[in-house]
mmCIF file of N, CA, C and O in Angstrom:
data_model
loop_
_atom_site.group_PDB
_atom_site.id
_atom_site.type_symbol
_atom_site.label_atom_id
_atom_site.label_comp_id
_atom_site.label_asym_id
_atom_site.label_seq_id
_atom_site.Cartn_x
_atom_site.Cartn_y
_atom_site.Cartn_z
ATOM 1 N N MET A 1 0.888 -1.139 -0.035
ATOM 2 C CA MET A 1 0.021 0.012 -0.060
ATOM 3 C C MET A 1 0.921 1.239 -0.017
ATOM 4 O O MET A 1 1.994 1.254 0.457
ATOM 5 N N TRP A 2 0.341 2.280 -0.532
ATOM 6 C CA TRP A 2 1.081 3.581 -0.523
ATOM 7 C C TRP A 2 0.758 4.439 0.755
ATOM 8 O O TRP A 2 -0.322 4.316 1.301
ATOM 9 N N TYR A 3 1.802 5.160 1.194
ATOM 10 C CA TYR A 3 1.701 5.945 2.407
ATOM 11 C C TYR A 3 2.283 7.288 2.102
ATOM 12 O O TYR A 3 3.260 7.519 1.413
ATOM 13 N N ALA A 4 1.599 8.338 2.613
ATOM 14 C CA ALA A 4 2.085 9.718 2.580
ATOM 15 C C ALA A 4 2.760 10.027 3.899
ATOM 16 O O ALA A 4 2.227 9.784 4.956
ATOM 17 N N ILE A 5 4.063 10.467 3.749
ATOM 18 C CA ILE A 5 4.821 10.770 4.870
ATOM 19 C C ILE A 5 5.119 12.320 4.777
ATOM 20 O O ILE A 5 5.724 12.649 3.840
ATOM 21 N N GLU A 6 4.622 13.031 5.801
ATOM 22 C CA GLU A 6 4.896 14.478 5.862
ATOM 23 C C GLU A 6 5.751 14.820 7.023
ATOM 24 O O GLU A 6 5.234 14.714 8.126
ATOM 25 N N GLY A 7 6.915 15.313 6.730
ATOM 26 C CA GLY A 7 7.778 15.811 7.896
ATOM 27 C C GLY A 7 7.686 17.341 7.937
ATOM 28 O O GLY A 7 7.639 18.072 6.913
ATOM 29 N N HIS A 8 7.451 17.789 9.152
ATOM 30 C CA HIS A 8 7.323 19.250 9.378
ATOM 31 C C HIS A 8 8.598 19.767 10.083
ATOM 32 O O HIS A 8 8.918 19.333 11.192
ATOM 33 N N ASP A 9 9.196 20.665 9.326
ATOM 34 C CA ASP A 9 10.472 21.263 9.883
ATOM 35 C C ASP A 9 10.277 22.083 11.199
ATOM 36 O O ASP A 9 9.252 22.695 11.305
ATOM 37 N N GLY A 10 11.209 22.013 12.086
ATOM 38 C CA GLY A 10 11.247 22.845 13.188
ATOM 39 C C GLY A 10 11.766 24.238 12.807
ATOM 40 O O GLY A 10 11.975 24.546 11.675
ATOM 41 N N ASP A 11 11.908 25.016 13.802
ATOM 42 C CA ASP A 11 12.458 26.371 13.508
ATOM 43 C C ASP A 11 13.932 26.410 13.383
ATOM 44 O O ASP A 11 14.675 25.661 14.131
ATOM 45 N N ASN A 12 14.431 27.191 12.523
ATOM 46 C CA ASN A 12 15.839 27.389 12.309
ATOM 47 C C ASN A 12 16.689 26.095 12.156
ATOM 48 O O ASN A 12 17.657 25.867 12.837
ATOM 49 N N VAL A 13 16.193 25.276 11.237
ATOM 50 C CA VAL A 13 16.870 23.947 11.028
ATOM 51 C C VAL A 13 17.541 23.796 9.675
ATOM 52 O O VAL A 13 17.940 22.799 9.235
ATOM 53 N N LEU A 14 17.734 24.967 8.947
ATOM 54 C CA LEU A 14 18.247 24.861 7.538
ATOM 55 C C LEU A 14 19.710 24.268 7.574
ATOM 56 O O LEU A 14 19.961 23.430 6.794
ATOM 57 N N ALA A 15 20.503 24.661 8.529
ATOM 58 C CA ALA A 15 21.909 24.160 8.559
ATOM 59 C C ALA A 15 21.860 22.551 8.783
ATOM 60 O O ALA A 15 22.474 21.757 8.114
ATOM 61 N N GLN A 16 20.984 22.168 9.754
ATOM 62 C CA GLN A 16 20.886 20.615 9.973
ATOM 63 C C GLN A 16 20.291 19.860 8.779
ATOM 64 O O GLN A 16 20.765 18.799 8.492
ATOM 65 N N ARG A 17 19.397 20.537 8.096
ATOM 66 C CA ARG A 17 18.813 19.994 6.928
ATOM 67 C C ARG A 17 19.941 19.762 5.790
ATOM 68 O O ARG A 17 19.976 18.623 5.228
ATOM 69 N N GLY A 18 20.714 20.698 5.577
ATOM 70 C CA GLY A 18 21.826 20.639 4.734
ATOM 71 C C GLY A 18 22.828 19.507 5.069
ATOM 72 O O GLY A 18 23.252 18.802 4.199
ATOM 73 N N GLN A 19 23.145 19.390 6.295
ATOM 74 C CA GLN A 19 24.064 18.384 6.709
ATOM 75 C C GLN A 19 23.573 16.948 6.623
ATOM 76 O O GLN A 19 24.188 15.997 6.271
ATOM 77 N N ALA A 20 22.210 16.761 6.829
ATOM 78 C CA ALA A 20 21.614 15.468 6.776
ATOM 79 C C ALA A 20 21.092 15.062 5.458
ATOM 80 O O ALA A 20 20.716 13.952 5.165
ATOM 81 N N ARG A 21 21.083 15.988 4.502
ATOM 82 C CA ARG A 21 20.389 15.790 3.167
ATOM 83 C C ARG A 21 21.000 14.677 2.420
ATOM 84 O O ARG A 21 20.270 13.832 1.821
ATOM 85 N N PRO A 22 22.324 14.496 2.362
ATOM 86 C CA PRO A 22 22.856 13.391 1.555
ATOM 87 C C PRO A 22 22.329 11.975 2.025
ATOM 88 O O PRO A 22 21.963 11.129 1.134
ATOM 89 N N ALA A 23 22.305 11.851 3.327
ATOM 90 C CA ALA A 23 21.751 10.507 3.875
ATOM 91 C C ALA A 23 20.277 10.401 3.628
ATOM 92 O O ALA A 23 19.746 9.303 3.314
ATOM 93 N N HIS A 24 19.515 11.456 3.753
ATOM 94 C CA HIS A 24 18.072 11.514 3.464
ATOM 95 C C HIS A 24 17.859 11.157 2.026
ATOM 96 O O HIS A 24 17.036 10.279 1.707
ATOM 97 N N VAL A 25 18.607 11.728 1.069
ATOM 98 C CA VAL A 25 18.379 11.458 -0.273
ATOM 99 C C VAL A 25 18.738 10.054 -0.757
ATOM 100 O O VAL A 25 18.124 9.419 -1.514
ATOM 101 N N ALA A 26 19.804 9.504 0.066
ATOM 102 C CA ALA A 26 20.170 8.120 -0.283
ATOM 103 C C ALA A 26 19.104 7.157 0.031
ATOM 104 O O ALA A 26 18.826 6.176 -0.706
ATOM 105 N N ARG A 27 18.403 7.374 1.123
ATOM 106 C CA ARG A 27 17.247 6.429 1.388
ATOM 107 C C ARG A 27 16.124 6.627 0.423
ATOM 108 O O ARG A 27 15.472 5.636 0.029
ATOM 109 N N LEU A 28 15.836 7.847 -0.055
ATOM 110 C CA LEU A 28 14.907 8.024 -1.064
ATOM 111 C C LEU A 28 15.235 7.388 -2.383
ATOM 112 O O LEU A 28 14.441 6.758 -3.083
ATOM 113 N N THR A 29 16.475 7.432 -2.751
ATOM 114 C CA THR A 29 17.032 6.822 -3.936
ATOM 115 C C THR A 29 16.851 5.320 -3.903
ATOM 116 O O THR A 29 16.513 4.650 -4.845
ATOM 117 N N ALA A 30 17.075 4.833 -2.784
ATOM 118 C CA ALA A 30 16.909 3.331 -2.549
ATOM 119 C C ALA A 30 15.476 2.962 -2.768
ATOM 120 O O ALA A 30 15.147 1.879 -3.450
ATOM 121 N N LEU A 31 14.499 3.785 -2.267
ATOM 122 C CA LEU A 31 13.091 3.412 -2.433
ATOM 123 C C LEU A 31 12.695 3.601 -3.888
ATOM 124 O O LEU A 31 12.047 2.695 -4.534
ATOM 125 N N ARG A 32 13.302 4.570 -4.635
ATOM 126 C CA ARG A 32 13.034 4.780 -6.028
ATOM 127 C C ARG A 32 13.603 3.637 -6.813
ATOM 128 O O ARG A 32 12.930 3.057 -7.697
ATOM 129 N N ASP A 33 14.812 3.121 -6.449
ATOM 130 C CA ASP A 33 15.424 2.071 -7.205
ATOM 131 C C ASP A 33 14.690 0.733 -7.019
ATOM 132 O O ASP A 33 14.694 -0.090 -7.961
ATOM 133 N N ALA A 34 13.957 0.579 -5.963
ATOM 134 C CA ALA A 34 13.173 -0.636 -5.650
ATOM 135 C C ALA A 34 11.770 -0.408 -6.313
ATOM 136 O O ALA A 34 10.995 -1.358 -6.092
ATOM 137 N N GLY A 35 11.505 0.705 -6.939
ATOM 138 C CA GLY A 35 10.208 0.841 -7.558
ATOM 139 C C GLY A 35 9.137 1.232 -6.520
ATOM 140 O O GLY A 35 7.917 1.052 -6.814
ATOM 141 N N ARG A 36 9.489 1.731 -5.360
ATOM 142 C CA ARG A 36 8.498 2.012 -4.277
ATOM 143 C C ARG A 36 8.303 3.413 -4.029
ATOM 144 O O ARG A 36 7.606 3.734 -3.000
ATOM 145 N N LEU A 37 8.821 4.363 -4.780
ATOM 146 C CA LEU A 37 8.645 5.777 -4.560
ATOM 147 C C LEU A 37 7.821 6.409 -5.658
ATOM 148 O O LEU A 37 8.151 6.311 -6.867
ATOM 149 N N LEU A 38 6.724 7.043 -5.225
ATOM 150 C CA LEU A 38 5.882 7.773 -6.164
ATOM 151 C C LEU A 38 6.342 9.174 -6.336
ATOM 152 O O LEU A 38 6.507 9.548 -7.518
ATOM 153 N N LEU A 39 6.702 9.855 -5.216
ATOM 154 C CA LEU A 39 7.243 11.147 -5.344
ATOM 155 C C LEU A 39 7.844 11.562 -3.958
ATOM 156 O O LEU A 39 7.549 10.990 -2.923
ATOM 157 N N ALA A 40 8.749 12.603 -3.990
ATOM 158 C CA ALA A 40 9.305 13.086 -2.774
ATOM 159 C C ALA A 40 9.866 14.412 -3.032
ATOM 160 O O ALA A 40 10.405 14.713 -4.208
ATOM 161 N N GLY A 41 9.798 15.251 -2.090
ATOM 162 C CA GLY A 41 10.402 16.646 -2.311
ATOM 163 C C GLY A 41 10.128 17.491 -1.030
ATOM 164 O O GLY A 41 9.221 17.303 -0.270
ATOM 165 N N PRO A 42 10.859 18.668 -1.023
ATOM 166 C CA PRO A 42 10.647 19.608 0.013
ATOM 167 C C PRO A 42 9.594 20.549 -0.224
ATOM 168 O O PRO A 42 9.231 20.829 -1.335
ATOM 169 N N CYS A 43 9.059 21.281 0.781
ATOM 170 C CA CYS A 43 8.118 22.296 0.740
ATOM 171 C C CYS A 43 8.679 23.594 1.085
ATOM 172 O O CYS A 43 9.080 23.826 2.246
ATOM 173 N N PRO A 44 9.126 24.539 0.117
ATOM 174 C CA PRO A 44 9.729 25.781 0.408
ATOM 175 C C PRO A 44 8.869 26.584 1.441
ATOM 176 O O PRO A 44 7.578 26.491 1.387
ATOM 177 N N ALA A 45 9.447 27.227 2.383
ATOM 178 C CA ALA A 45 8.768 28.103 3.292
ATOM 179 C C ALA A 45 8.162 29.322 2.783
ATOM 180 O O ALA A 45 7.305 29.960 3.353
ATOM 181 N N ILE A 46 8.587 29.655 1.511
ATOM 182 C CA ILE A 46 8.065 30.848 0.835
ATOM 183 C C ILE A 46 7.780 30.444 -0.604
ATOM 184 O O ILE A 46 8.143 29.375 -1.022
ATOM 185 N N ASP A 47 7.059 31.307 -1.374
ATOM 186 C CA ASP A 47 6.637 30.920 -2.660
ATOM 187 C C ASP A 47 7.777 31.042 -3.698
ATOM 188 O O ASP A 47 7.809 32.049 -4.493
ATOM 189 N N ALA A 48 8.739 30.150 -3.611
ATOM 190 C CA ALA A 48 9.937 30.193 -4.488
ATOM 191 C C ALA A 48 10.528 28.791 -4.558
ATOM 192 O O ALA A 48 10.514 28.128 -3.591
ATOM 193 N N LEU A 49 11.064 28.480 -5.739
ATOM 194 C CA LEU A 49 11.698 27.178 -5.862
ATOM 195 C C LEU A 49 12.972 27.058 -5.005
ATOM 196 O O LEU A 49 13.229 26.077 -4.375
ATOM 197 N N ASP A 50 13.636 28.181 -4.900
ATOM 198 C CA ASP A 50 14.878 28.247 -4.061
ATOM 199 C C ASP A 50 14.507 29.271 -2.926
ATOM 200 O O ASP A 50 14.600 30.521 -3.142
ATOM 201 N N PRO A 51 14.188 28.828 -1.811
ATOM 202 C CA PRO A 51 13.713 29.731 -0.699
ATOM 203 C C PRO A 51 14.909 30.471 0.022
ATOM 204 O O PRO A 51 14.669 31.266 0.845
ATOM 205 N N GLY A 52 16.095 30.207 -0.332
ATOM 206 C CA GLY A 52 17.231 30.741 0.279
ATOM 207 C C GLY A 52 17.222 30.586 1.766
ATOM 208 O O GLY A 52 16.876 29.509 2.274
ATOM 209 N N PRO A 53 17.580 31.611 2.570
ATOM 210 C CA PRO A 53 17.606 31.459 3.917
ATOM 211 C C PRO A 53 16.244 31.318 4.671
ATOM 212 O O PRO A 53 16.208 30.899 5.826
ATOM 213 N N ALA A 54 15.139 31.498 3.941
ATOM 214 C CA ALA A 54 13.828 31.195 4.517
ATOM 215 C C ALA A 54 13.658 29.674 4.773
ATOM 216 O O ALA A 54 12.905 29.299 5.594
ATOM 217 N N GLY A 55 14.362 28.869 3.960
ATOM 218 C CA GLY A 55 14.369 27.470 4.180
ATOM 219 C C GLY A 55 13.027 26.760 3.790
ATOM 220 O O GLY A 55 12.384 27.211 2.903
ATOM 221 N N PHE A 56 12.729 25.688 4.472
ATOM 222 C CA PHE A 56 11.638 24.815 4.134
ATOM 223 C C PHE A 56 10.704 24.594 5.306
ATOM 224 O O PHE A 56 11.116 24.688 6.441
ATOM 225 N N SER A 57 9.434 24.346 5.056
ATOM 226 C CA SER A 57 8.497 24.164 6.044
ATOM 227 C C SER A 57 8.337 22.571 6.344
ATOM 228 O O SER A 57 7.869 22.203 7.315
ATOM 229 N N GLY A 58 8.897 21.840 5.449
ATOM 230 C CA GLY A 58 8.909 20.417 5.605
ATOM 231 C C GLY A 58 9.153 19.731 4.314
ATOM 232 O O GLY A 58 9.691 20.244 3.357
ATOM 233 N N SER A 59 8.818 18.481 4.274
ATOM 234 C CA SER A 59 8.895 17.556 3.060
ATOM 235 C C SER A 59 7.765 16.608 2.977
ATOM 236 O O SER A 59 7.127 16.300 3.961
ATOM 237 N N ILE A 60 7.496 16.164 1.739
ATOM 238 C CA ILE A 60 6.496 15.105 1.502
ATOM 239 C C ILE A 60 7.172 13.937 0.795
ATOM 240 O O ILE A 60 7.852 14.118 -0.192
ATOM 241 N N VAL A 61 6.787 12.769 1.230
ATOM 242 C CA VAL A 61 7.216 11.417 0.558
ATOM 243 C C VAL A 61 5.988 10.676 0.418
ATOM 244 O O VAL A 61 5.259 10.497 1.371
ATOM 245 N N ILE A 62 5.842 10.176 -0.777
ATOM 246 C CA ILE A 62 4.820 9.130 -0.894
ATOM 247 C C ILE A 62 5.430 7.834 -1.504
ATOM 248 O O ILE A 62 6.079 7.895 -2.547
ATOM 249 N N ALA A 63 5.364 6.808 -0.749
ATOM 250 C CA ALA A 63 6.102 5.598 -1.037
ATOM 251 C C ALA A 63 5.278 4.388 -0.516
ATOM 252 O O ALA A 63 4.313 4.438 0.166
ATOM 253 N N GLU A 64 5.665 3.259 -1.203
ATOM 254 C CA GLU A 64 5.001 1.936 -0.871
ATOM 255 C C GLU A 64 5.614 1.179 0.220
ATOM 256 O O GLU A 64 6.903 1.006 0.222
ATOM 257 N N PHE A 65 4.834 0.717 1.151
ATOM 258 C CA PHE A 65 5.357 -0.111 2.242
ATOM 259 C C PHE A 65 4.317 -1.245 2.459
ATOM 260 O O PHE A 65 3.215 -1.174 2.047
ATOM 261 N N ALA A 66 4.823 -2.236 3.182
ATOM 262 C CA ALA A 66 3.925 -3.422 3.412
ATOM 263 C C ALA A 66 2.819 -3.108 4.429
ATOM 264 O O ALA A 66 1.783 -3.819 4.473
ATOM 265 N N SER A 67 3.006 -2.177 5.304
ATOM 266 C CA SER A 67 2.107 -1.789 6.354
ATOM 267 C C SER A 67 2.303 -0.365 6.890
ATOM 268 O O SER A 67 3.341 0.269 6.622
ATOM 269 N N LEU A 68 1.386 0.100 7.558
ATOM 270 C CA LEU A 68 1.476 1.433 8.198
ATOM 271 C C LEU A 68 2.627 1.402 9.179
ATOM 272 O O LEU A 68 3.390 2.363 9.310
ATOM 273 N N ASP A 69 2.730 0.373 9.911
ATOM 274 C CA ASP A 69 3.910 0.223 10.919
ATOM 275 C C ASP A 69 5.207 0.309 10.262
ATOM 276 O O ASP A 69 6.136 0.946 10.729
ATOM 277 N N GLU A 70 5.348 -0.393 9.129
ATOM 278 C CA GLU A 70 6.607 -0.300 8.384
ATOM 279 C C GLU A 70 6.818 1.196 7.790
ATOM 280 O O GLU A 70 8.025 1.617 7.898
ATOM 281 N N ALA A 71 5.845 1.734 7.330
ATOM 282 C CA ALA A 71 5.985 3.149 6.913
ATOM 283 C C ALA A 71 6.396 4.020 7.949
ATOM 284 O O ALA A 71 7.304 4.940 7.865
ATOM 285 N N ARG A 72 5.819 3.888 9.190
ATOM 286 C CA ARG A 72 6.202 4.726 10.330
ATOM 287 C C ARG A 72 7.589 4.419 10.754
ATOM 288 O O ARG A 72 8.311 5.313 11.120
ATOM 289 N N ALA A 73 7.956 3.268 10.736
ATOM 290 C CA ALA A 73 9.303 2.841 11.213
ATOM 291 C C ALA A 73 10.353 3.431 10.279
ATOM 292 O O ALA A 73 11.456 3.967 10.625
ATOM 293 N N TRP A 74 10.003 3.306 8.949
ATOM 294 C CA TRP A 74 10.940 4.002 7.941
ATOM 295 C C TRP A 74 11.045 5.527 8.151
ATOM 296 O O TRP A 74 12.178 6.019 8.154
ATOM 297 N N ALA A 75 9.922 6.068 8.409
ATOM 298 C CA ALA A 75 9.923 7.561 8.677
ATOM 299 C C ALA A 75 10.632 7.913 9.908
ATOM 300 O O ALA A 75 11.443 8.937 9.974
ATOM 301 N N ASP A 76 10.502 7.101 10.981
ATOM 302 C CA ASP A 76 11.171 7.404 12.255
ATOM 303 C C ASP A 76 12.687 7.337 12.052
ATOM 304 O O ASP A 76 13.417 7.917 12.908
ATOM 305 N N ALA A 77 13.156 6.489 11.165
ATOM 306 C CA ALA A 77 14.570 6.232 10.894
ATOM 307 C C ALA A 77 15.156 7.287 10.040
ATOM 308 O O ALA A 77 16.378 7.218 9.676
ATOM 309 N N ASP A 78 14.471 8.253 9.548
ATOM 310 C CA ASP A 78 14.893 9.268 8.560
ATOM 311 C C ASP A 78 16.063 10.158 9.160
ATOM 312 O O ASP A 78 15.894 10.506 10.332
ATOM 313 N N PRO A 79 17.099 10.364 8.434
ATOM 314 C CA PRO A 79 18.171 11.201 8.938
ATOM 315 C C PRO A 79 17.713 12.576 9.308
ATOM 316 O O PRO A 79 18.298 13.163 10.242
ATOM 317 N N TYR A 80 16.609 13.123 8.720
ATOM 318 C CA TYR A 80 16.140 14.427 9.137
ATOM 319 C C TYR A 80 15.539 14.329 10.589
ATOM 320 O O TYR A 80 15.487 15.260 11.277
ATOM 321 N N VAL A 81 15.004 13.182 10.944
ATOM 322 C CA VAL A 81 14.508 13.021 12.321
ATOM 323 C C VAL A 81 15.644 13.018 13.314
ATOM 324 O O VAL A 81 15.675 13.815 14.368
ATOM 325 N N SER A 82 16.698 12.150 12.970
ATOM 326 C CA SER A 82 17.810 12.048 13.945
ATOM 327 C C SER A 82 18.568 13.411 14.053
ATOM 328 O O SER A 82 19.270 13.707 15.117
ATOM 329 N N ALA A 83 18.584 14.199 12.953
ATOM 330 C CA ALA A 83 19.260 15.524 12.941
ATOM 331 C C ALA A 83 18.499 16.619 13.545
ATOM 332 O O ALA A 83 18.970 17.817 13.695
ATOM 333 N N GLY A 84 17.271 16.314 14.002
ATOM 334 C CA GLY A 84 16.366 17.357 14.563
ATOM 335 C C GLY A 84 15.752 18.277 13.565
ATOM 336 O O GLY A 84 15.220 19.433 13.980
ATOM 337 N N VAL A 85 15.748 17.968 12.231
ATOM 338 C CA VAL A 85 15.108 18.800 11.267
ATOM 339 C C VAL A 85 13.599 18.766 11.473
ATOM 340 O O VAL A 85 12.943 19.854 11.525
ATOM 341 N N TYR A 86 13.115 17.654 11.564
ATOM 342 C CA TYR A 86 11.615 17.505 11.607
ATOM 343 C C TYR A 86 11.176 17.670 13.098
ATOM 344 O O TYR A 86 11.630 16.898 13.936
ATOM 345 N N ALA A 87 10.206 18.486 13.358
ATOM 346 C CA ALA A 87 9.714 18.598 14.660
ATOM 347 C C ALA A 87 8.527 17.614 14.830
ATOM 348 O O ALA A 87 8.225 17.242 15.919
ATOM 349 N N ARG A 88 7.907 17.210 13.653
ATOM 350 C CA ARG A 88 6.771 16.343 13.667
ATOM 351 C C ARG A 88 6.731 15.513 12.358
ATOM 352 O O ARG A 88 7.112 16.169 11.344
ATOM 353 N N VAL A 89 6.317 14.256 12.397
ATOM 354 C CA VAL A 89 6.247 13.551 11.163
ATOM 355 C C VAL A 89 4.782 12.907 11.176
ATOM 356 O O VAL A 89 4.479 12.173 12.200
ATOM 357 N N ASP A 90 4.092 13.113 10.159
ATOM 358 C CA ASP A 90 2.792 12.384 10.005
ATOM 359 C C ASP A 90 2.893 11.373 8.944
ATOM 360 O O ASP A 90 3.449 11.520 7.887
ATOM 361 N N VAL A 91 2.277 10.193 9.138
ATOM 362 C CA VAL A 91 2.251 9.062 8.177
ATOM 363 C C VAL A 91 0.838 8.625 8.057
ATOM 364 O O VAL A 91 0.116 8.273 9.071
ATOM 365 N N ARG A 92 0.318 8.656 6.761
ATOM 366 C CA ARG A 92 -0.995 8.245 6.562
ATOM 367 C C ARG A 92 -1.157 7.394 5.323
ATOM 368 O O ARG A 92 -0.317 7.536 4.390
ATOM 369 N N PRO A 93 -2.111 6.455 5.252
ATOM 370 C CA PRO A 93 -2.353 5.722 4.054
ATOM 371 C C PRO A 93 -2.647 6.681 2.948
ATOM 372 O O PRO A 93 -3.249 7.695 3.109
ATOM 373 N N PHE A 94 -2.321 6.327 1.680
ATOM 374 C CA PHE A 94 -2.476 7.129 0.538
ATOM 375 C C PHE A 94 -3.056 6.309 -0.621
ATOM 376 O O PHE A 94 -2.428 5.237 -0.883
ATOM 377 N N ASN A 95 -4.012 6.790 -1.286
ATOM 378 C CA ASN A 95 -4.605 6.093 -2.458
ATOM 379 C C ASN A 95 -4.363 6.964 -3.745
ATOM 380 O O ASN A 95 -5.201 7.912 -3.977
ATOM 381 N N PRO A 96 -3.353 6.594 -4.542
ATOM 382 C CA PRO A 96 -3.144 7.477 -5.743
ATOM 383 C C PRO A 96 -4.255 7.139 -6.778
ATOM 384 O O PRO A 96 -4.526 5.997 -7.101
ATOM 385 N N VAL A 97 -4.931 8.248 -7.274
ATOM 386 C CA VAL A 97 -5.971 8.137 -8.156
ATOM 387 C C VAL A 97 -5.591 8.628 -9.585
ATOM 388 O O VAL A 97 -5.762 8.021 -10.627
ATOM 389 N N LEU A 98 -4.981 9.904 -9.614
ATOM 390 C CA LEU A 98 -4.513 10.481 -10.824
ATOM 391 C C LEU A 98 -3.034 10.870 -10.698
ATOM 392 O O LEU A 98 -2.583 11.199 -9.636
ATOM 393 N N PRO A 99 -2.284 11.002 -11.763
ATOM 394 C CA PRO A 99 -2.685 10.798 -13.159
ATOM 395 C C PRO A 99 -2.805 9.320 -13.475
ATOM 396 O O PRO A 99 -2.253 8.408 -12.988
#
């Protein structure tokens, strides 16, 4: 089943985000290579592709896991969690309809 994982950035975490990004992206690449990633990306804190020092409000990942518990465990192990980037992570079942 597909799951939507939404990480919500804490305050003033842009430096931590940059440091943890390579490990974060490596995990996403592994999901993509396994055919289990629908989409992933950050949410700029302002209306711009490159928010500069404004940073990001969080990230969204939609990926396939065997269960909600597995999706939550994967999300809990994210380098952004251990680096203190995410203040909160929500994991919900997701049903892709379009396109």
